[in-house]
Amino acid sequence: MGSSEVSIIPGLQKEEKAAVERRRLHVLKALKKLRIEADEAPVVAVLGSGGGLRAHIACLGVLSEMKEQGLLDAVTYLAGVSGSTWAISSLYTNDGDMEALEADLKHRFTRQEWDLAKSLQKTIQAARSENYSLTDFWAYMVISKQTRELPESHLSNMKKPVEEGTLPYPIFAAIDNDLQPSWQEARAPETWFEFTPHHAGFSALGAFVSITHFGSKFKKGRLVRTHPERDLTFLRGLWGSALGNTEVIREYIFDKHSSCFYSFADQLRNLTLKGLWRRAVANAKSIGHLIFARLLRLQESSQGEHPPPEDEGGEPEHTWLTEMLENWTRTSLEKQEQPHEDPERKGSLSNLMDFVKKTGICASKWEWGTTHNFLYKHGGIRDKIMSSRKHLHLVDAGLAINTPFPLVLPPTREVHLILSFDFSAGDPFETIRATTDYCRRHKIPFPQVEEAELDLWSKAPASCYILKGETGPVVMHFPLFNIDACGGDIEAWSDTYDTFKLADTYTLDVVVLLLALAKKNVRENKKKILRELMNVAGLYYPKDSARSCCLA
């Protein structure tokens, strides 16, 4: 899909179809190494849930152990929501080298460093775009701090290993925030938006645009203005922007603090360039505090997790972003206050003022994930809501379902086995409940589980559940925190890896323990995974059913 036109066709995009076909050859070879012989390769999808930094690290552990056990090579699709997308994208930026990826992760959390100057410069640069939103601020100033990464590569850079079939086909999930009412009312499939190395768009509509043209301006299906492809730092911020649907907090911020941004802009008018950078760093802290200090409570409640305790003043005990902004880096103050390049070269005083002003405007509107709507005025779209909007507002898919089941369940992808890794700190079966409801409404085959049974499981979750229906894919569901790996200490584990812990609290020891836990869940359930691989190979290709030498 390298064309400059919008593609509206049923079924898989031709690039994905070709990549999946090429992947089948590698899957068959992998199955043979696992002592499972089949004439056709079953389609296996691995899903990673949201969960912030915890999901990021745990998902890396899952992928690493699957690679070690020879299981990752038998996977056709990798799909993620929120924090898991950070891990999955890293797999491709490191060419599938899990050892190097793990080493890099440990190195990042040993150094405890973050390049404030570069992040701020990237944010100021992003503010020059007509579609700047709080997602840009969140991506470059928050997510980059949490992950200690600022990747400048692009999704299109992942094409080579995907097209060669050496790595699974990745799918990154978001939702169209403007369609939230449709989601709340009818669980509308068109709410879901997907990104791959080839395309971006609405799978339910079969409407896509080349990933290199995501963010460019279209009208009537034709490209009218090209914008550069957005980097992975921005996309990670978009995929992990669960705060984008927060009306109550938006009102709180605007009603009480909107004047902050304009006051800051007035102050800047009286500054010389000499004092610009010092004031920018100092005021970035107050901006971050005023925008995000209260978001911790809201985001936790939006994902069904326990809200943090309040101190005597009524503020959240862990004003995590404020702390982050006050402790940018462990380098000296002199280094913090000096950008890598002269501010006049990187961005003028007017650019910085524009950044502050735009951030204030976006906060007042609570505007996230703004991008040009490539379906604007498109004659091939019957739904006027989809074609009448000039812009889309894309946010974290975890606001709908905290794992990307809706993107791998369509029959066009023909998925036979789903390995669902749940990294939630709350109820690990909430995603199953939500997906069951979604599938029931739209008559999509999905295993049915009684609510009473899910309630029972959630009280003391095991490490693996195998869900089967009369039709549709087999689902293997793996809660991260479970009695098999954590014993009676599930709550303690959840507290240690709270979704909104500051990255600075993730010492190397804490990171290594979480990696080990995630790996153990894969390793201890390898026989079950192999058994289901063999079963689906035989079930979907009965003429020459799959054979296994021995799984014991």
XYZ file of C-alpha atoms in Angstrom, residues 2-550:
549
model
C 2.499 2.598 -1.034
C -0.003 4.530 -3.147
C -1.315 8.008 -2.392
C -4.931 6.858 -2.532
C -7.275 5.566 0.119
C -7.929 1.837 -0.147
C -11.423 0.523 0.555
C -11.569 -3.185 -0.135
C -12.935 -6.199 1.751
C -10.489 -8.694 3.208
C -6.802 -8.347 3.884
C -4.685 -5.679 2.281
C -2.493 -7.246 -0.390
C 0.735 -6.435 1.464
C -0.479 -8.123 4.640
C -1.768 -11.110 2.699
C 1.594 -11.581 0.991
C 3.488 -11.224 4.279
C 1.236 -13.745 6.044
C 1.662 -16.227 3.200
C 5.424 -15.878 3.446
C 5.216 -16.298 7.207
C 3.410 -19.663 6.820
C 6.618 -21.249 5.544
C 8.507 -20.160 8.655
C 5.663 -21.325 10.898
C 5.719 -24.805 9.348
C 9.458 -25.050 9.939
C 8.987 -23.905 13.531
C 6.246 -26.484 14.136
C 8.519 -29.209 12.827
C 11.231 -28.162 15.272
C 8.593 -28.371 18.003
C 7.891 -31.953 16.853
C 4.502 -31.036 15.436
C 4.120 -31.934 11.790
C 1.348 -30.397 9.712
C 0.747 -29.910 6.005
C -0.688 -26.430 6.582
C 0.269 -23.859 9.179
C -2.433 -22.829 11.660
C -2.719 -19.096 12.243
C -1.654 -18.209 15.784
C -2.024 -14.729 17.277
C -0.301 -13.490 20.431
C -2.071 -10.607 22.189
C -0.597 -8.279 24.817
C -2.844 -6.218 27.073
C -2.330 -2.718 28.399
C -0.795 -1.979 31.766
C 1.740 0.812 31.368
C 5.374 0.104 32.171
C 4.421 -3.191 33.815
C 2.888 -4.395 30.535
C 5.902 -3.123 28.596
C 8.393 -5.120 30.675
C 6.216 -8.214 31.123
C 5.419 -8.360 27.412
C 9.145 -8.259 26.648
C 9.562 -11.179 29.048
C 6.826 -13.145 27.286
C 8.307 -12.512 23.839
C 11.797 -13.387 25.072
C 10.724 -16.697 26.577
C 8.582 -17.586 23.576
C 11.634 -17.021 21.414
C 13.776 -19.136 23.743
C 11.241 -21.986 23.688
C 10.851 -21.894 19.898
C 7.237 -20.755 20.167
C 7.526 -17.249 18.737
C 8.524 -18.636 15.355
C 5.160 -20.447 15.211
C 3.219 -17.191 15.608
C 1.648 -15.380 12.643
C 0.317 -12.242 14.331
C 1.499 -10.098 17.249
C -1.042 -7.544 18.445
C -0.953 -5.150 21.372
C -2.720 -2.416 23.293
C -1.065 0.415 25.231
C 2.056 -0.713 27.152
C 2.369 -3.948 25.191
C 2.732 -1.960 21.974
C 5.931 -0.450 23.355
C 7.396 -3.933 23.781
C 6.155 -5.294 20.458
C 7.495 -2.322 18.506
C 10.881 -2.799 20.205
C 11.043 -6.348 18.860
C 11.114 -4.987 15.321
C 13.440 -2.061 15.947
C 15.919 -4.671 17.261
C 15.409 -7.059 14.301
C 13.954 -9.730 16.583
C 17.130 -10.016 18.656
C 15.630 -10.695 22.092
C 18.984 -11.000 23.846
C 19.987 -7.532 22.665
C 16.534 -6.209 23.535
C 16.711 -7.548 27.083
C 20.219 -6.209 27.522
C 19.118 -2.793 26.310
C 16.128 -2.812 28.685
C 18.345 -3.614 31.670
C 20.876 -0.997 30.590
C 18.177 1.691 30.382
C 16.927 0.933 33.867
C 20.440 0.786 35.273
C 21.364 4.246 34.018
C 18.218 5.966 35.340
C 18.697 8.705 32.754
C 16.460 10.696 30.461
C 17.342 13.392 27.933
C 15.040 16.254 28.930
C 16.534 18.702 26.454
C 15.958 16.443 23.469
C 12.448 15.522 24.595
C 11.499 19.165 25.056
C 12.953 20.085 21.690
C 10.955 17.283 20.029
C 7.796 18.538 21.729
C 8.399 22.129 20.626
C 9.027 20.877 17.104
C 5.786 18.853 17.178
C 3.892 21.955 18.318
C 4.648 23.550 14.966
C 2.280 21.053 13.340
C -1.315 22.097 12.694
C -2.477 18.871 14.355
C -0.514 19.192 17.590
C -2.391 17.741 20.560
C -1.764 16.572 24.113
C -0.684 13.248 22.604
C 2.506 14.919 21.369
C 3.254 16.299 24.843
C 2.409 12.921 26.401
C 4.577 10.987 23.940
C 7.722 13.102 24.047
C 7.595 14.292 27.647
C 5.976 11.415 29.545
C 6.167 8.079 27.734
C 9.759 8.750 26.695
C 10.587 9.333 30.353
C 8.782 6.189 31.509
C 10.456 3.937 28.942
C 13.713 5.941 28.807
C 13.528 5.757 25.034
C 12.999 8.301 22.283
C 12.880 6.156 19.120
C 12.973 8.089 15.877
C 12.346 5.134 13.570
C 9.023 4.515 11.840
C 6.522 1.711 11.412
C 7.403 1.525 7.724
C 10.957 0.591 8.768
C 9.573 -2.749 9.997
C 8.532 -3.895 6.523
C 11.613 -5.927 5.609
C 11.474 -8.708 8.273
C 7.680 -8.796 8.023
C 7.643 -9.146 4.242
C 10.341 -11.805 4.413
C 8.253 -13.683 6.972
C 11.046 -13.860 9.536
C 8.942 -12.099 12.182
C 5.196 -12.205 12.936
C 2.918 -9.612 11.396
C 2.420 -6.824 14.006
C -0.855 -5.001 14.662
C -1.005 -1.991 16.982
C -4.397 -0.939 18.321
C -6.068 2.426 18.918
C -9.663 3.627 18.924
C -11.431 6.604 17.392
C -12.303 8.711 20.416
C -14.995 10.613 18.511
C -16.899 7.322 18.208
C -16.894 6.593 21.940
C -20.675 7.185 22.161
C -21.192 4.503 19.487
C -18.908 2.186 21.422
C -20.709 2.772 24.707
C -24.101 2.259 23.106
C -23.525 -0.562 20.637
C -19.856 -1.633 20.873
C -19.459 -0.431 17.276
C -16.602 -2.304 15.498
C -15.673 0.772 13.469
C -14.452 2.363 16.698
C -11.267 0.298 16.377
C -8.306 1.633 14.418
C -5.194 -0.365 13.560
C -1.598 0.312 12.581
C 0.742 -2.094 10.782
C 4.047 -1.642 8.922
C 1.989 -1.263 5.740
C -1.224 0.512 6.587
C -3.350 2.416 9.081
C -7.111 2.473 9.171
C -10.457 1.006 10.116
C -10.485 -2.769 9.655
C -14.258 -2.965 10.173
C -14.724 -0.682 7.153
C -11.890 -2.144 5.106
C -10.662 1.450 4.826
C -6.932 2.048 4.959
C -4.188 4.419 3.962
C -0.490 3.690 3.535
C 1.325 3.968 6.873
C 3.705 6.463 5.265
C 0.710 8.719 4.594
C -0.936 8.404 7.989
C -1.370 11.999 9.144
C -1.291 13.425 5.626
C -4.287 15.340 4.310
C -6.801 13.609 2.048
C -9.999 14.726 0.361
C -12.350 12.565 -1.688
C -9.900 9.707 -1.392
C -6.970 11.593 -2.881
C -3.822 12.891 -1.234
C -3.827 16.699 -1.185
C -1.008 17.462 1.263
C 1.833 15.214 2.404
C 3.071 15.240 5.993
C 6.132 13.322 7.232
C 5.481 9.877 8.703
C 5.135 10.086 12.491
C 7.927 8.463 14.490
C 7.536 5.581 16.921
C 7.818 7.873 19.935
C 4.650 9.670 18.894
C 2.836 6.444 18.012
C 3.737 4.873 21.345
C 2.256 7.917 23.029
C -0.897 7.586 20.952
C -1.248 3.851 21.614
C -0.724 4.481 25.338
C -2.915 7.554 25.816
C -5.648 6.208 28.096
C -6.126 9.714 29.486
C -7.554 10.987 26.205
C -11.178 10.355 27.169
C -11.123 12.197 30.481
C -13.822 14.843 30.390
C -14.040 15.444 34.148
C -10.317 16.076 34.548
C -10.283 18.204 31.440
C -12.930 20.451 32.992
C -11.035 20.565 36.276
C -7.821 21.624 34.554
C -9.432 24.196 32.301
C -11.675 25.750 34.941
C -8.897 26.152 37.481
C -5.634 26.374 35.566
C -6.064 27.443 31.938
C -4.611 30.882 32.711
C -1.259 29.260 33.572
C -0.290 28.727 29.936
C -1.174 32.211 28.828
C 0.606 33.712 31.856
C 3.694 31.735 30.939
C 3.470 33.035 27.368
C 3.302 36.615 28.642
C 6.412 36.041 30.739
C 8.283 34.695 27.712
C 7.668 37.887 25.747
C 9.948 39.709 28.178
C 12.747 37.160 28.024
C 15.881 37.249 25.955
C 17.074 34.073 24.264
C 19.835 33.902 26.849
C 17.370 33.129 29.608
C 14.924 31.227 27.441
C 16.068 27.679 28.081
C 16.328 28.118 31.869
C 12.763 29.459 32.004
C 11.507 26.739 29.637
C 12.803 23.966 31.880
C 11.502 25.622 35.035
C 8.049 26.264 33.633
C 7.732 22.866 31.985
C 7.499 21.479 35.502
C 4.543 23.683 36.402
C 2.859 22.959 33.072
C 3.216 19.240 33.663
C 1.882 19.582 37.192
C -1.135 21.606 36.170
C -2.037 19.320 33.279
C -1.308 15.918 34.736
C -1.027 15.954 38.533
C -4.551 14.632 39.045
C -4.655 12.223 36.140
C -3.302 9.310 38.153
C -6.591 8.811 39.962
C -8.661 9.086 36.827
C -6.609 6.735 34.663
C -6.572 4.065 37.352
C -10.347 4.247 37.708
C -10.746 4.130 33.913
C -8.862 0.832 33.800
C -10.651 -0.642 36.803
C -7.717 -0.418 39.179
C -7.716 0.787 42.757
C -7.367 4.572 43.144
C -4.379 5.796 45.126
C -4.787 7.036 48.688
C -5.045 10.749 49.288
C -3.011 12.743 51.735
C -4.469 15.296 54.137
C -4.606 17.900 51.425
C -6.750 15.732 49.196
C -4.146 15.341 46.443
C -3.035 11.941 45.120
C -0.247 10.515 47.223
C 1.808 9.771 44.120
C 1.647 12.825 41.893
C 3.824 10.813 39.597
C 4.190 13.174 36.690
C 4.954 16.088 38.981
C 7.692 14.045 40.625
C 8.952 13.067 37.221
C 9.074 16.659 36.046
C 10.879 17.711 39.209
C 13.476 14.975 38.792
C 14.088 15.073 35.062
C 17.442 13.390 35.171
C 20.322 12.623 37.462
C 22.691 14.782 35.435
C 23.887 18.109 36.785
C 21.708 21.217 36.810
C 24.084 22.863 34.370
C 23.493 20.083 31.842
C 19.739 20.217 32.390
C 19.631 23.889 31.616
C 21.575 23.706 28.377
C 20.054 22.179 25.238
C 22.303 20.102 23.014
C 22.080 22.830 20.419
C 21.499 26.545 20.701
C 17.775 27.222 21.196
C 17.867 29.797 18.426
C 18.848 27.071 15.972
C 16.379 24.474 17.242
C 13.436 26.740 17.730
C 12.976 30.454 18.175
C 11.323 32.229 21.040
C 8.124 32.328 19.014
C 8.221 28.553 18.593
C 8.448 28.048 22.328
C 5.651 30.527 22.936
C 3.597 28.719 20.303
C 4.216 25.414 22.079
C 2.988 26.822 25.386
C -0.041 28.463 23.800
C -1.020 25.362 21.832
C -0.593 23.125 24.850
C -2.891 25.416 26.796
C -5.495 25.370 24.036
C -5.310 21.582 23.764
C -5.709 21.272 27.528
C -8.767 23.513 27.452
C -10.327 21.303 24.767
C -8.816 18.121 26.202
C -7.674 17.333 22.676
C -5.767 14.105 22.057
C -4.638 12.154 19.007
C -5.571 14.709 16.367
C -4.854 13.659 12.804
C -6.324 14.329 9.371
C -9.257 12.065 8.509
C -8.236 10.241 5.343
C -11.917 9.413 4.717
C -12.945 13.068 4.554
C -15.467 13.572 1.730
C -14.831 10.033 0.494
C -17.687 8.937 -1.732
C -17.186 5.253 -0.998
C -18.148 5.586 2.667
C -21.874 5.482 3.384
C -21.524 6.492 7.011
C -21.612 10.293 6.954
C -20.071 10.476 10.426
C -16.949 8.827 9.035
C -16.678 10.994 5.910
C -17.847 14.382 7.215
C -15.126 14.897 9.843
C -11.957 16.701 8.843
C -10.037 15.162 11.745
C -9.844 11.965 13.748
C -8.915 11.793 17.411
C -7.187 8.497 18.132
C -6.495 7.266 21.650
C -5.573 4.192 23.694
C -7.665 1.144 22.719
C -7.673 0.101 26.367
C -10.499 2.602 26.831
C -12.658 0.118 24.915
C -11.165 -3.332 25.599
C -7.750 -3.616 27.214
C -6.506 -6.198 24.734
C -6.839 -6.221 20.915
C -9.267 -9.118 20.434
C -11.448 -7.126 17.966
C -8.528 -6.799 15.533
C -7.705 -10.518 15.280
C -11.223 -11.964 15.446
C -12.469 -10.894 11.975
C -12.745 -13.992 9.724
C -10.506 -12.352 7.122
C -7.515 -13.029 9.393
C -8.521 -16.674 9.925
C -6.950 -16.925 13.380
C -7.171 -20.442 14.850
C -5.420 -20.025 18.194
C -5.105 -16.901 20.353
C -2.564 -16.627 23.166
C -3.878 -13.769 25.303
C -1.379 -12.426 27.843
C -3.098 -10.244 30.409
C -0.833 -7.821 32.267
C -3.593 -6.109 34.260
C -3.124 -5.262 37.912
C -6.888 -5.555 38.384
C -9.284 -8.308 37.303
C -7.415 -10.372 34.672
C -10.723 -11.554 33.188
C -12.254 -8.167 32.491
C -10.937 -8.351 28.927
C -12.645 -11.739 28.477
C -15.936 -10.315 29.775
C -15.707 -7.284 27.492
C -14.774 -9.359 24.447
C -17.590 -11.841 25.118
C -20.073 -8.959 25.149
C -18.591 -7.467 21.981
C -18.734 -10.788 20.136
C -22.263 -11.574 21.311
C -23.519 -8.247 19.978
C -21.920 -8.783 16.568
C -22.385 -12.556 16.244
C -18.647 -13.217 16.201
C -17.611 -16.730 17.305
C -15.915 -16.573 20.709
C -15.779 -19.031 23.632
C -18.583 -18.460 26.131
C -17.770 -18.521 29.838
C -20.341 -18.116 32.586
C -20.016 -14.967 34.675
C -20.037 -17.000 37.894
C -17.058 -18.984 36.640
C -15.135 -15.841 35.735
C -15.848 -14.417 39.180
C -14.506 -17.590 40.760
C -11.364 -17.571 38.633
C -10.650 -13.915 39.382
C -10.447 -14.592 43.130
C -7.430 -16.858 42.706
C -6.319 -16.838 39.050
C -4.248 -19.717 37.721
C -1.508 -19.176 35.141
C -3.440 -20.481 32.133
C -7.035 -20.956 31.002
C -8.058 -22.704 27.785
C -11.355 -21.459 26.374
C -13.098 -23.264 23.529
C -16.359 -22.728 21.693
C -18.236 -24.738 19.084
C -16.728 -22.525 16.382
C -14.120 -19.796 16.242
C -10.605 -19.683 17.655
C -9.310 -21.434 20.737
C -8.294 -18.861 23.344
C -5.518 -19.444 25.863
C -5.604 -16.741 28.538
C -2.562 -16.093 30.759
C -2.924 -13.782 33.803
C 0.430 -12.249 34.748
C -0.177 -12.354 38.494
C -1.431 -15.830 39.369
C -1.364 -18.337 42.214
C 0.933 -20.706 40.317
C 3.736 -18.135 40.063
C 2.933 -15.740 42.922
C 1.382 -18.088 45.466
C -0.620 -16.095 47.990
C 1.251 -12.863 47.245
C -0.735 -11.698 44.204
C -1.758 -8.456 45.881
C 1.812 -7.700 46.909
C 3.018 -8.268 43.342
C 0.265 -6.000 42.011
C 1.228 -3.262 44.459
C 4.908 -3.523 43.564
C 4.118 -3.154 39.869
C 1.307 -0.645 40.104
C 0.423 0.717 36.666
C 1.371 4.265 37.557
C 4.588 3.752 39.444
C 7.272 6.159 38.360
C 9.927 4.726 36.102
C 12.486 5.823 38.698
C 11.034 3.252 41.130
C 11.826 0.500 38.628
C 15.307 -0.460 39.743
C 17.183 -3.141 37.865
C 16.190 -5.752 40.458
C 12.520 -4.851 40.101
C 12.747 -5.097 36.301
C 14.543 -8.458 36.398
C 11.963 -9.951 38.785
C 9.097 -8.945 36.500
C 10.861 -10.325 33.444
C 11.426 -13.604 35.289
C 7.767 -13.847 36.315
C 6.531 -13.274 32.764
C 8.998 -15.831 31.410
C 7.954 -18.397 33.998
C 4.320 -18.141 32.926
C 5.321 -19.071 29.387
C 7.790 -21.768 30.357
C 5.442 -23.503 32.807
C 2.663 -23.624 30.202
C 4.724 -24.677 27.201
C 3.224 -28.188 27.080
C -0.296 -26.779 27.067
C 0.590 -24.390 24.248
C 2.137 -27.208 22.216
C -0.922 -29.380 22.767
C -3.261 -26.670 21.522
C -0.985 -25.964 18.557
C -1.216 -29.613 17.587
C -4.982 -29.650 18.118
C -5.730 -26.619 15.949
C -3.442 -27.883 13.208
C -5.435 -31.128 13.128
C -8.816 -29.431 13.558
C -8.508 -26.980 10.690
C -6.652 -29.273 8.296
C -8.330 -32.661 8.863
C -7.304 -34.369 5.600
C -3.730 -34.717 6.758
C -4.116 -34.020 10.415
C -1.234 -32.796 12.490
C 0.949 -35.394 14.125
C 3.087 -35.101 17.198
C 5.868 -37.438 18.233
C 5.668 -36.668 21.924
